[in-house]
Amino acid sequence: MIQVANLKKSFGSLDVLKNVSFEVDKSEVIAVIGPSGSGKSTMLRSLVNLEQINGGSIRIQDQYLVKDGGYASQQQIKAITSGMGMVFQHFNLFPHLTVQGNLELAPRTVQKLTAGEVRRRSQELLGKVGLADKSDAYPARLSGGQKQRVAIARALMLNPAILLFDEPTSALDPELVGEVLRVMKQLAEEQMTMIVVTHEMGFAREVADRVLFMDNGEVVEAGTPEQIFDNPQQERTRTFLNRVVRV
Protein backbone atom coordinates (compact mmCIF):
# COMPACT_ATOMS: atom_id res chain seq x y z
CA MET A 1 0.00 0.00 0.00
CA ILE A 2 2.81 2.41 0.88
CA GLN A 3 6.49 2.37 -0.08
CA VAL A 4 8.80 5.06 1.29
CA ALA A 5 12.41 5.13 0.16
CA ASN A 6 15.28 7.37 1.28
CA LEU A 7 13.00 10.20 2.42
CA LYS A 8 14.87 13.43 3.15
CA LYS A 9 13.50 16.67 4.55
CA SER A 10 15.33 19.75 5.78
CA PHE A 11 14.20 23.02 7.31
CA GLY A 12 17.13 25.28 6.46
CA SER A 13 20.24 23.63 7.88
CA LEU A 14 18.22 21.27 10.10
CA ASP A 15 17.86 17.75 8.69
CA VAL A 16 14.47 16.57 9.97
CA LEU A 17 14.33 13.34 7.95
CA LYS A 18 17.43 11.40 6.94
CA ASN A 19 16.99 8.53 4.47
CA VAL A 20 13.76 7.22 6.00
CA SER A 21 12.57 3.99 4.34
CA PHE A 22 9.73 1.60 5.15
CA GLU A 23 6.78 -0.23 3.60
CA VAL A 24 3.19 -0.77 4.71
CA ASP A 25 1.14 -3.73 3.51
CA LYS A 26 -2.63 -3.80 3.02
CA SER A 27 -4.55 -4.11 6.33
CA GLU A 28 -1.36 -3.56 8.33
CA VAL A 29 -1.25 -1.31 11.40
CA ILE A 30 2.08 0.46 11.82
CA ALA A 31 2.82 2.31 15.07
CA VAL A 32 5.52 4.98 14.88
CA ILE A 33 7.12 5.77 18.22
CA GLY A 34 10.03 7.91 19.33
CA PRO A 35 10.94 11.08 21.21
CA SER A 36 9.48 14.47 20.36
CA GLY A 37 11.34 16.12 17.50
CA SER A 38 12.40 12.82 15.92
CA GLY A 39 10.61 13.55 12.61
CA LYS A 40 7.56 11.30 13.10
CA SER A 41 4.91 13.91 12.30
CA THR A 42 6.90 15.39 9.41
CA MET A 43 7.21 11.92 7.88
CA LEU A 44 3.48 11.30 8.26
CA ARG A 45 2.48 14.68 6.84
CA SER A 46 4.72 14.13 3.81
CA LEU A 47 2.63 11.08 2.86
CA VAL A 48 -0.42 13.30 2.22
CA ASN A 49 1.59 16.19 0.74
CA LEU A 50 1.19 18.47 3.77
CA GLU A 51 4.99 18.62 3.83
CA GLN A 52 7.12 18.64 0.71
CA ILE A 53 10.22 16.50 0.89
CA ASN A 54 13.69 17.33 -0.45
CA GLY A 55 14.63 13.85 -1.64
CA GLY A 56 13.51 10.25 -1.91
CA SER A 57 10.37 8.51 -3.14
CA ILE A 58 6.83 7.93 -1.85
CA ARG A 59 4.63 5.40 -3.62
CA ILE A 60 0.98 5.05 -2.55
CA GLN A 61 -1.01 2.10 -3.94
CA ASP A 62 1.43 1.69 -6.84
CA GLN A 63 1.39 5.38 -7.81
CA TYR A 64 4.31 7.68 -7.17
CA LEU A 65 3.49 10.79 -5.18
CA VAL A 66 7.21 11.62 -5.37
CA LYS A 67 9.89 9.75 -7.31
CA ASP A 68 13.53 10.52 -6.58
CA GLY A 69 12.53 13.95 -5.28
CA GLY A 70 10.31 14.83 -8.26
CA TYR A 71 6.62 15.31 -7.55
CA ALA A 72 3.72 14.08 -9.66
CA SER A 73 1.37 16.62 -11.27
CA GLN A 74 -1.12 18.45 -9.05
CA GLN A 75 -3.94 16.41 -10.56
CA GLN A 76 -2.13 13.14 -9.82
CA ILE A 77 -1.24 14.27 -6.29
CA LYS A 78 -4.89 15.07 -5.61
CA ALA A 79 -5.98 11.66 -6.91
CA ILE A 80 -3.34 9.80 -4.88
CA THR A 81 -3.95 11.63 -1.60
CA SER A 82 -7.74 11.33 -1.93
CA GLY A 83 -7.35 7.68 -0.99
CA MET A 84 -5.98 8.62 2.44
CA GLY A 85 -7.63 10.09 5.51
CA MET A 86 -5.77 11.92 8.26
CA VAL A 87 -6.63 12.48 11.91
CA PHE A 88 -4.73 15.29 13.61
CA GLN A 89 -3.62 15.86 17.18
CA HIS A 90 -5.87 18.90 17.66
CA PHE A 91 -9.01 17.61 15.86
CA ASN A 92 -9.20 20.54 13.35
CA LEU A 93 -13.01 20.60 13.42
CA PHE A 94 -14.86 23.61 12.01
CA PRO A 95 -16.31 25.37 15.08
CA HIS A 96 -19.16 27.02 13.13
CA LEU A 97 -20.50 23.69 11.83
CA THR A 98 -22.39 21.01 13.74
CA VAL A 99 -20.92 17.54 14.08
CA GLN A 100 -23.03 16.46 11.11
CA GLY A 101 -21.91 19.50 9.13
CA ASN A 102 -18.26 18.69 9.81
CA LEU A 103 -18.73 15.16 8.51
CA GLU A 104 -20.72 16.10 5.42
CA LEU A 105 -18.80 19.11 4.14
CA ALA A 106 -16.06 17.24 2.23
CA PRO A 107 -18.26 14.53 0.67
CA ARG A 108 -20.74 17.11 -0.59
CA THR A 109 -17.88 19.11 -2.08
CA VAL A 110 -15.78 16.25 -3.46
CA GLN A 111 -18.07 13.32 -4.21
CA LYS A 112 -21.07 13.23 -6.50
CA LEU A 113 -23.44 11.76 -3.93
CA THR A 114 -27.01 12.72 -3.15
CA ALA A 115 -27.73 14.55 0.10
CA GLY A 116 -29.54 11.44 1.29
CA GLU A 117 -26.54 9.21 0.67
CA VAL A 118 -24.21 11.60 2.49
CA ARG A 119 -26.66 11.83 5.41
CA ARG A 120 -26.93 8.04 5.69
CA ARG A 121 -23.15 7.73 5.68
CA SER A 122 -22.66 10.38 8.36
CA GLN A 123 -25.29 8.81 10.62
CA GLU A 124 -23.77 5.37 10.15
CA LEU A 125 -20.28 6.62 11.07
CA LEU A 126 -21.45 8.63 14.07
CA GLY A 127 -23.07 5.44 15.33
CA LYS A 128 -19.82 3.57 14.72
CA VAL A 129 -17.83 5.98 16.94
CA GLY A 130 -20.56 6.09 19.59
CA LEU A 131 -21.83 9.62 18.88
CA ALA A 132 -25.17 9.06 17.13
CA ASP A 133 -26.82 11.46 19.60
CA LYS A 134 -24.37 14.31 18.89
CA SER A 135 -25.09 15.03 15.22
CA ASP A 136 -26.60 18.46 15.92
CA ALA A 137 -24.05 19.48 18.57
CA TYR A 138 -21.32 22.05 17.90
CA PRO A 139 -17.68 21.18 18.66
CA ALA A 140 -17.55 23.63 21.58
CA ARG A 141 -20.09 21.42 23.40
CA LEU A 142 -18.00 18.25 23.06
CA SER A 143 -15.25 16.79 25.20
CA GLY A 144 -11.81 16.30 23.67
CA GLY A 145 -12.42 12.59 23.27
CA GLN A 146 -15.72 13.23 21.52
CA LYS A 147 -14.09 15.77 19.19
CA GLN A 148 -11.41 13.28 18.23
CA ARG A 149 -14.00 10.57 17.55
CA VAL A 150 -15.85 13.06 15.31
CA ALA A 151 -12.54 13.72 13.53
CA ILE A 152 -12.08 9.98 12.96
CA ALA A 153 -15.63 9.67 11.59
CA ARG A 154 -14.98 12.66 9.32
CA ALA A 155 -11.79 11.03 7.99
CA LEU A 156 -13.81 7.89 7.21
CA MET A 157 -16.52 9.76 5.27
CA LEU A 158 -14.57 9.60 1.99
CA ASN A 159 -13.96 5.83 2.31
CA PRO A 160 -10.16 6.07 2.48
CA ALA A 161 -8.02 2.99 1.83
CA ILE A 162 -5.43 4.26 4.33
CA LEU A 163 -5.82 6.18 7.59
CA LEU A 164 -3.02 8.24 9.11
CA PHE A 165 -3.10 9.31 12.77
CA ASP A 166 -0.78 12.03 14.08
CA GLU A 167 -0.62 11.59 17.87
CA PRO A 168 -4.43 11.39 18.08
CA THR A 169 -4.55 11.13 21.90
CA SER A 170 -1.77 13.45 23.01
CA ALA A 171 -4.06 16.49 23.41
CA LEU A 172 -6.58 14.54 25.51
CA ASP A 173 -7.03 14.24 29.24
CA PRO A 174 -5.94 10.75 30.36
CA GLU A 175 -9.47 9.58 31.15
CA LEU A 176 -10.59 10.36 27.57
CA VAL A 177 -7.79 8.50 25.80
CA GLY A 178 -9.44 5.08 26.07
CA GLU A 179 -12.57 6.02 24.14
CA VAL A 180 -10.48 7.12 21.14
CA LEU A 181 -8.17 4.10 21.28
CA ARG A 182 -11.22 1.79 21.33
CA VAL A 183 -12.42 3.25 18.01
CA MET A 184 -8.93 2.89 16.52
CA LYS A 185 -8.68 -0.71 17.74
CA GLN A 186 -12.03 -1.47 16.12
CA LEU A 187 -10.77 -0.04 12.80
CA ALA A 188 -7.68 -2.25 13.06
CA GLU A 189 -9.90 -5.30 13.64
CA GLU A 190 -11.82 -4.33 10.49
CA GLN A 191 -8.55 -4.52 8.51
CA MET A 192 -8.10 -0.78 7.91
CA THR A 193 -4.56 0.04 6.79
CA MET A 194 -3.23 2.49 9.39
CA ILE A 195 -0.08 4.41 10.32
CA VAL A 196 -0.30 5.73 13.86
CA VAL A 197 2.23 8.16 15.30
CA THR A 198 1.66 7.66 19.00
CA HIS A 199 2.96 7.99 22.55
CA GLU A 200 0.56 5.25 23.68
CA MET A 201 2.91 2.30 24.11
CA GLY A 202 0.11 -0.02 25.25
CA PHE A 203 -1.75 0.61 21.99
CA ALA A 204 1.43 0.08 19.95
CA ARG A 205 2.14 -3.20 21.73
CA GLU A 206 -1.42 -4.53 21.58
CA VAL A 207 -2.76 -3.36 18.21
CA ALA A 208 0.17 -2.72 15.86
CA ASP A 209 1.47 -5.37 13.48
CA ARG A 210 4.81 -3.60 13.32
CA VAL A 211 6.47 -0.78 15.24
CA LEU A 212 8.91 1.78 13.83
CA PHE A 213 11.15 3.54 16.32
CA MET A 214 12.33 6.91 15.03
CA ASP A 215 14.99 9.12 16.55
CA ASN A 216 16.87 12.11 15.16
CA GLY A 217 15.19 11.86 11.74
CA GLU A 218 15.91 8.18 11.20
CA VAL A 219 14.14 4.85 11.52
CA VAL A 220 16.49 3.36 14.10
CA GLU A 221 14.71 0.05 14.47
CA ALA A 222 11.61 -1.71 13.10
CA GLY A 223 9.96 -4.97 14.02
CA THR A 224 7.00 -6.67 15.63
CA PRO A 225 5.81 -5.24 18.96
CA GLU A 226 7.39 -8.25 20.70
CA GLN A 227 10.75 -7.56 19.05
CA ILE A 228 10.73 -3.84 19.77
CA PHE A 229 9.34 -3.88 23.32
CA ASP A 230 10.77 -7.15 24.65
CA ASN A 231 14.07 -7.45 22.83
CA PRO A 232 15.18 -4.15 21.24
CA GLN A 233 18.47 -4.43 19.38
CA GLN A 234 19.54 -0.79 19.35
CA GLU A 235 20.78 1.13 22.38
CA ARG A 236 18.75 4.19 21.37
CA THR A 237 15.58 2.09 21.35
CA ARG A 238 16.36 0.61 24.77
CA THR A 239 17.08 4.03 26.25
CA PHE A 240 13.81 5.48 24.94
CA LEU A 241 11.69 2.56 26.12
CA ASN A 242 13.31 2.60 29.56
CA ARG A 243 12.18 6.22 29.89
CA VAL A 244 8.60 5.84 28.67
CA VAL A 245 7.50 2.31 29.58
CA ARG A 246 6.61 1.93 33.23
CA VAL A 247 7.25 -1.57 34.45
mmCIF file of C-alpha atoms in Angstrom:
data_model
loop_
_atom_site.group_PDB
_atom_site.id
_atom_site.type_symbol
_atom_site.label_atom_id
_atom_site.label_comp_id
_atom_site.label_asym_id
_atom_site.label_seq_id
_atom_site.Cartn_x
_atom_site.Cartn_y
_atom_site.Cartn_z
ATOM 1 C CA MET A 1 0.000 0.000 0.000
ATOM 2 C CA ILE A 2 2.814 2.415 0.877
ATOM 3 C CA GLN A 3 6.487 2.371 -0.080
ATOM 4 C CA VAL A 4 8.797 5.056 1.291
ATOM 5 C CA ALA A 5 12.415 5.129 0.156
ATOM 6 C CA ASN A 6 15.284 7.374 1.281
ATOM 7 C CA LEU A 7 13.001 10.195 2.415
ATOM 8 C CA LYS A 8 14.869 13.432 3.154
ATOM 9 C CA LYS A 9 13.495 16.669 4.551
ATOM 10 C CA SER A 10 15.327 19.745 5.782
ATOM 11 C CA PHE A 11 14.203 23.019 7.308
ATOM 12 C CA GLY A 12 17.127 25.280 6.464
ATOM 13 C CA SER A 13 20.239 23.626 7.876
ATOM 14 C CA LEU A 14 18.222 21.272 10.100
ATOM 15 C CA ASP A 15 17.861 17.753 8.687
ATOM 16 C CA VAL A 16 14.469 16.572 9.968
ATOM 17 C CA LEU A 17 14.327 13.339 7.950
ATOM 18 C CA LYS A 18 17.431 11.398 6.936
ATOM 19 C CA ASN A 19 16.991 8.531 4.475
ATOM 20 C CA VAL A 20 13.763 7.224 5.999
ATOM 21 C CA SER A 21 12.575 3.994 4.341
ATOM 22 C CA PHE A 22 9.731 1.596 5.148
ATOM 23 C CA GLU A 23 6.776 -0.234 3.601
ATOM 24 C CA VAL A 24 3.186 -0.773 4.707
ATOM 25 C CA ASP A 25 1.136 -3.730 3.512
ATOM 26 C CA LYS A 26 -2.630 -3.800 3.020
ATOM 27 C CA SER A 27 -4.550 -4.109 6.328
ATOM 28 C CA GLU A 28 -1.365 -3.562 8.333
ATOM 29 C CA VAL A 29 -1.248 -1.308 11.396
ATOM 30 C CA ILE A 30 2.084 0.465 11.816
ATOM 31 C CA ALA A 31 2.815 2.309 15.067
ATOM 32 C CA VAL A 32 5.522 4.977 14.877
ATOM 33 C CA ILE A 33 7.119 5.771 18.220
ATOM 34 C CA GLY A 34 10.030 7.909 19.326
ATOM 35 C CA PRO A 35 10.943 11.078 21.213
ATOM 36 C CA SER A 36 9.477 14.466 20.357
ATOM 37 C CA GLY A 37 11.336 16.125 17.499
ATOM 38 C CA SER A 38 12.400 12.824 15.924
ATOM 39 C CA GLY A 39 10.614 13.548 12.607
ATOM 40 C CA LYS A 40 7.562 11.301 13.097
ATOM 41 C CA SER A 41 4.905 13.912 12.296
ATOM 42 C CA THR A 42 6.904 15.392 9.408
ATOM 43 C CA MET A 43 7.205 11.922 7.878
ATOM 44 C CA LEU A 44 3.481 11.301 8.263
ATOM 45 C CA ARG A 45 2.484 14.684 6.839
ATOM 46 C CA SER A 46 4.716 14.127 3.805
ATOM 47 C CA LEU A 47 2.627 11.080 2.856
ATOM 48 C CA VAL A 48 -0.416 13.296 2.225
ATOM 49 C CA ASN A 49 1.592 16.187 0.739
ATOM 50 C CA LEU A 50 1.186 18.466 3.767
ATOM 51 C CA GLU A 51 4.988 18.618 3.835
ATOM 52 C CA GLN A 52 7.122 18.637 0.705
ATOM 53 C CA ILE A 53 10.225 16.501 0.891
ATOM 54 C CA ASN A 54 13.685 17.325 -0.450
ATOM 55 C CA GLY A 55 14.625 13.849 -1.640
ATOM 56 C CA GLY A 56 13.515 10.248 -1.913
ATOM 57 C CA SER A 57 10.365 8.513 -3.137
ATOM 58 C CA ILE A 58 6.829 7.934 -1.854
ATOM 59 C CA ARG A 59 4.628 5.404 -3.615
ATOM 60 C CA ILE A 60 0.983 5.046 -2.551
ATOM 61 C CA GLN A 61 -1.014 2.103 -3.937
ATOM 62 C CA ASP A 62 1.434 1.693 -6.842
ATOM 63 C CA GLN A 63 1.388 5.380 -7.812
ATOM 64 C CA TYR A 64 4.313 7.683 -7.172
ATOM 65 C CA LEU A 65 3.493 10.794 -5.185
ATOM 66 C CA VAL A 66 7.208 11.617 -5.370
ATOM 67 C CA LYS A 67 9.886 9.749 -7.309
ATOM 68 C CA ASP A 68 13.535 10.522 -6.583
ATOM 69 C CA GLY A 69 12.528 13.953 -5.280
ATOM 70 C CA GLY A 70 10.311 14.827 -8.258
ATOM 71 C CA TYR A 71 6.620 15.311 -7.555
ATOM 72 C CA ALA A 72 3.717 14.084 -9.655
ATOM 73 C CA SER A 73 1.371 16.624 -11.271
ATOM 74 C CA GLN A 74 -1.117 18.452 -9.055
ATOM 75 C CA GLN A 75 -3.939 16.407 -10.558
ATOM 76 C CA GLN A 76 -2.126 13.142 -9.825
ATOM 77 C CA ILE A 77 -1.245 14.268 -6.292
ATOM 78 C CA LYS A 78 -4.890 15.069 -5.612
ATOM 79 C CA ALA A 79 -5.985 11.659 -6.912
ATOM 80 C CA ILE A 80 -3.342 9.802 -4.877
ATOM 81 C CA THR A 81 -3.950 11.635 -1.599
ATOM 82 C CA SER A 82 -7.737 11.333 -1.926
ATOM 83 C CA GLY A 83 -7.350 7.679 -0.986
ATOM 84 C CA MET A 84 -5.981 8.625 2.438
ATOM 85 C CA GLY A 85 -7.634 10.086 5.511
ATOM 86 C CA MET A 86 -5.770 11.921 8.261
ATOM 87 C CA VAL A 87 -6.625 12.476 11.907
ATOM 88 C CA PHE A 88 -4.726 15.289 13.607
ATOM 89 C CA GLN A 89 -3.622 15.865 17.179
ATOM 90 C CA HIS A 90 -5.870 18.905 17.661
ATOM 91 C CA PHE A 91 -9.005 17.611 15.862
ATOM 92 C CA ASN A 92 -9.205 20.535 13.351
ATOM 93 C CA LEU A 93 -13.008 20.600 13.421
ATOM 94 C CA PHE A 94 -14.857 23.615 12.005
ATOM 95 C CA PRO A 95 -16.313 25.373 15.077
ATOM 96 C CA HIS A 96 -19.163 27.023 13.130
ATOM 97 C CA LEU A 97 -20.496 23.685 11.827
ATOM 98 C CA THR A 98 -22.394 21.012 13.735
ATOM 99 C CA VAL A 99 -20.918 17.538 14.082
ATOM 100 C CA GLN A 100 -23.027 16.458 11.110
ATOM 101 C CA GLY A 101 -21.911 19.502 9.133
ATOM 102 C CA ASN A 102 -18.259 18.688 9.810
ATOM 103 C CA LEU A 103 -18.732 15.156 8.510
ATOM 104 C CA GLU A 104 -20.721 16.096 5.419
ATOM 105 C CA LEU A 105 -18.804 19.114 4.135
ATOM 106 C CA ALA A 106 -16.062 17.241 2.233
ATOM 107 C CA PRO A 107 -18.261 14.527 0.674
ATOM 108 C CA ARG A 108 -20.743 17.111 -0.594
ATOM 109 C CA THR A 109 -17.877 19.107 -2.082
ATOM 110 C CA VAL A 110 -15.784 16.249 -3.464
ATOM 111 C CA GLN A 111 -18.073 13.320 -4.209
ATOM 112 C CA LYS A 112 -21.070 13.232 -6.501
ATOM 113 C CA LEU A 113 -23.439 11.756 -3.933
ATOM 114 C CA THR A 114 -27.010 12.716 -3.151
ATOM 115 C CA ALA A 115 -27.727 14.552 0.097
ATOM 116 C CA GLY A 116 -29.541 11.438 1.295
ATOM 117 C CA GLU A 117 -26.538 9.207 0.665
ATOM 118 C CA VAL A 118 -24.215 11.605 2.488
ATOM 119 C CA ARG A 119 -26.659 11.834 5.410
ATOM 120 C CA ARG A 120 -26.927 8.038 5.691
ATOM 121 C CA ARG A 121 -23.150 7.725 5.678
ATOM 122 C CA SER A 122 -22.662 10.380 8.357
ATOM 123 C CA GLN A 123 -25.289 8.811 10.618
ATOM 124 C CA GLU A 124 -23.765 5.367 10.153
ATOM 125 C CA LEU A 125 -20.279 6.616 11.069
ATOM 126 C CA LEU A 126 -21.452 8.633 14.068
ATOM 127 C CA GLY A 127 -23.066 5.439 15.328
ATOM 128 C CA LYS A 128 -19.824 3.572 14.723
ATOM 129 C CA VAL A 129 -17.830 5.978 16.935
ATOM 130 C CA GLY A 130 -20.563 6.094 19.586
ATOM 131 C CA LEU A 131 -21.825 9.618 18.877
ATOM 132 C CA ALA A 132 -25.165 9.059 17.133
ATOM 133 C CA ASP A 133 -26.822 11.456 19.598
ATOM 134 C CA LYS A 134 -24.373 14.307 18.888
ATOM 135 C CA SER A 135 -25.092 15.027 15.220
ATOM 136 C CA ASP A 136 -26.603 18.465 15.923
ATOM 137 C CA ALA A 137 -24.047 19.484 18.566
ATOM 138 C CA TYR A 138 -21.322 22.055 17.905
ATOM 139 C CA PRO A 139 -17.685 21.183 18.656
ATOM 140 C CA ALA A 140 -17.552 23.627 21.581
ATOM 141 C CA ARG A 141 -20.090 21.423 23.398
ATOM 142 C CA LEU A 142 -17.996 18.253 23.056
ATOM 143 C CA SER A 143 -15.250 16.787 25.201
ATOM 144 C CA GLY A 144 -11.809 16.298 23.670
ATOM 145 C CA GLY A 145 -12.423 12.590 23.268
ATOM 146 C CA GLN A 146 -15.718 13.231 21.516
ATOM 147 C CA LYS A 147 -14.086 15.773 19.188
ATOM 148 C CA GLN A 148 -11.408 13.279 18.230
ATOM 149 C CA ARG A 149 -14.004 10.567 17.548
ATOM 150 C CA VAL A 150 -15.845 13.059 15.307
ATOM 151 C CA ALA A 151 -12.535 13.722 13.533
ATOM 152 C CA ILE A 152 -12.077 9.979 12.958
ATOM 153 C CA ALA A 153 -15.629 9.674 11.589
ATOM 154 C CA ARG A 154 -14.979 12.665 9.322
ATOM 155 C CA ALA A 155 -11.793 11.034 7.985
ATOM 156 C CA LEU A 156 -13.807 7.890 7.207
ATOM 157 C CA MET A 157 -16.518 9.756 5.268
ATOM 158 C CA LEU A 158 -14.572 9.604 1.990
ATOM 159 C CA ASN A 159 -13.962 5.825 2.314
ATOM 160 C CA PRO A 160 -10.160 6.068 2.475
ATOM 161 C CA ALA A 161 -8.024 2.990 1.830
ATOM 162 C CA ILE A 162 -5.428 4.257 4.331
ATOM 163 C CA LEU A 163 -5.825 6.176 7.585
ATOM 164 C CA LEU A 164 -3.024 8.240 9.111
ATOM 165 C CA PHE A 165 -3.102 9.311 12.769
ATOM 166 C CA ASP A 166 -0.782 12.029 14.084
ATOM 167 C CA GLU A 167 -0.624 11.588 17.868
ATOM 168 C CA PRO A 168 -4.434 11.386 18.084
ATOM 169 C CA THR A 169 -4.553 11.130 21.895
ATOM 170 C CA SER A 170 -1.766 13.450 23.014
ATOM 171 C CA ALA A 171 -4.057 16.489 23.411
ATOM 172 C CA LEU A 172 -6.583 14.537 25.511
ATOM 173 C CA ASP A 173 -7.028 14.241 29.241
ATOM 174 C CA PRO A 174 -5.940 10.751 30.359
ATOM 175 C CA GLU A 175 -9.473 9.581 31.149
ATOM 176 C CA LEU A 176 -10.592 10.357 27.571
ATOM 177 C CA VAL A 177 -7.791 8.497 25.802
ATOM 178 C CA GLY A 178 -9.436 5.076 26.071
ATOM 179 C CA GLU A 179 -12.571 6.016 24.136
ATOM 180 C CA VAL A 180 -10.481 7.123 21.140
ATOM 181 C CA LEU A 181 -8.174 4.100 21.278
ATOM 182 C CA ARG A 182 -11.217 1.790 21.330
ATOM 183 C CA VAL A 183 -12.417 3.245 18.005
ATOM 184 C CA MET A 184 -8.929 2.885 16.517
ATOM 185 C CA LYS A 185 -8.677 -0.708 17.744
ATOM 186 C CA GLN A 186 -12.034 -1.470 16.116
ATOM 187 C CA LEU A 187 -10.767 -0.044 12.801
ATOM 188 C CA ALA A 188 -7.676 -2.254 13.065
ATOM 189 C CA GLU A 189 -9.896 -5.295 13.643
ATOM 190 C CA GLU A 190 -11.819 -4.334 10.492
ATOM 191 C CA GLN A 191 -8.547 -4.516 8.511
ATOM 192 C CA MET A 192 -8.104 -0.780 7.912
ATOM 193 C CA THR A 193 -4.557 0.039 6.786
ATOM 194 C CA MET A 194 -3.230 2.495 9.391
ATOM 195 C CA ILE A 195 -0.084 4.407 10.317
ATOM 196 C CA VAL A 196 -0.299 5.735 13.856
ATOM 197 C CA VAL A 197 2.231 8.160 15.303
ATOM 198 C CA THR A 198 1.661 7.662 18.999
ATOM 199 C CA HIS A 199 2.958 7.989 22.553
ATOM 200 C CA GLU A 200 0.561 5.247 23.680
ATOM 201 C CA MET A 201 2.912 2.305 24.112
ATOM 202 C CA GLY A 202 0.114 -0.015 25.245
ATOM 203 C CA PHE A 203 -1.750 0.611 21.987
ATOM 204 C CA ALA A 204 1.425 0.084 19.950
ATOM 205 C CA ARG A 205 2.138 -3.195 21.727
ATOM 206 C CA GLU A 206 -1.419 -4.530 21.576
ATOM 207 C CA VAL A 207 -2.765 -3.356 18.213
ATOM 208 C CA ALA A 208 0.171 -2.717 15.858
ATOM 209 C CA ASP A 209 1.467 -5.373 13.484
ATOM 210 C CA ARG A 210 4.812 -3.599 13.321
ATOM 211 C CA VAL A 211 6.475 -0.784 15.240
ATOM 212 C CA LEU A 212 8.905 1.777 13.831
ATOM 213 C CA PHE A 213 11.150 3.537 16.325
ATOM 214 C CA MET A 214 12.333 6.907 15.030
ATOM 215 C CA ASP A 215 14.993 9.122 16.552
ATOM 216 C CA ASN A 216 16.869 12.113 15.163
ATOM 217 C CA GLY A 217 15.188 11.864 11.742
ATOM 218 C CA GLU A 218 15.913 8.177 11.197
ATOM 219 C CA VAL A 219 14.139 4.851 11.521
ATOM 220 C CA VAL A 220 16.487 3.361 14.100
ATOM 221 C CA GLU A 221 14.708 0.045 14.465
ATOM 222 C CA ALA A 222 11.611 -1.707 13.105
ATOM 223 C CA GLY A 223 9.965 -4.975 14.016
ATOM 224 C CA THR A 224 7.004 -6.671 15.626
ATOM 225 C CA PRO A 225 5.809 -5.244 18.960
ATOM 226 C CA GLU A 226 7.390 -8.248 20.700
ATOM 227 C CA GLN A 227 10.750 -7.560 19.047
ATOM 228 C CA ILE A 228 10.726 -3.837 19.774
ATOM 229 C CA PHE A 229 9.340 -3.875 23.320
ATOM 230 C CA ASP A 230 10.768 -7.148 24.649
ATOM 231 C CA ASN A 231 14.074 -7.455 22.827
ATOM 232 C CA PRO A 232 15.182 -4.148 21.239
ATOM 233 C CA GLN A 233 18.473 -4.431 19.385
ATOM 234 C CA GLN A 234 19.542 -0.789 19.354
ATOM 235 C CA GLU A 235 20.782 1.126 22.377
ATOM 236 C CA ARG A 236 18.748 4.194 21.374
ATOM 237 C CA THR A 237 15.577 2.095 21.348
ATOM 238 C CA ARG A 238 16.360 0.608 24.766
ATOM 239 C CA THR A 239 17.080 4.033 26.254
ATOM 240 C CA PHE A 240 13.806 5.481 24.936
ATOM 241 C CA LEU A 241 11.693 2.557 26.123
ATOM 242 C CA ASN A 242 13.307 2.599 29.562
ATOM 243 C CA ARG A 243 12.184 6.219 29.886
ATOM 244 C CA VAL A 244 8.601 5.839 28.667
ATOM 245 C CA VAL A 245 7.496 2.309 29.580
ATOM 246 C CA ARG A 246 6.607 1.934 33.225
ATOM 247 C CA VAL A 247 7.253 -1.567 34.451
#
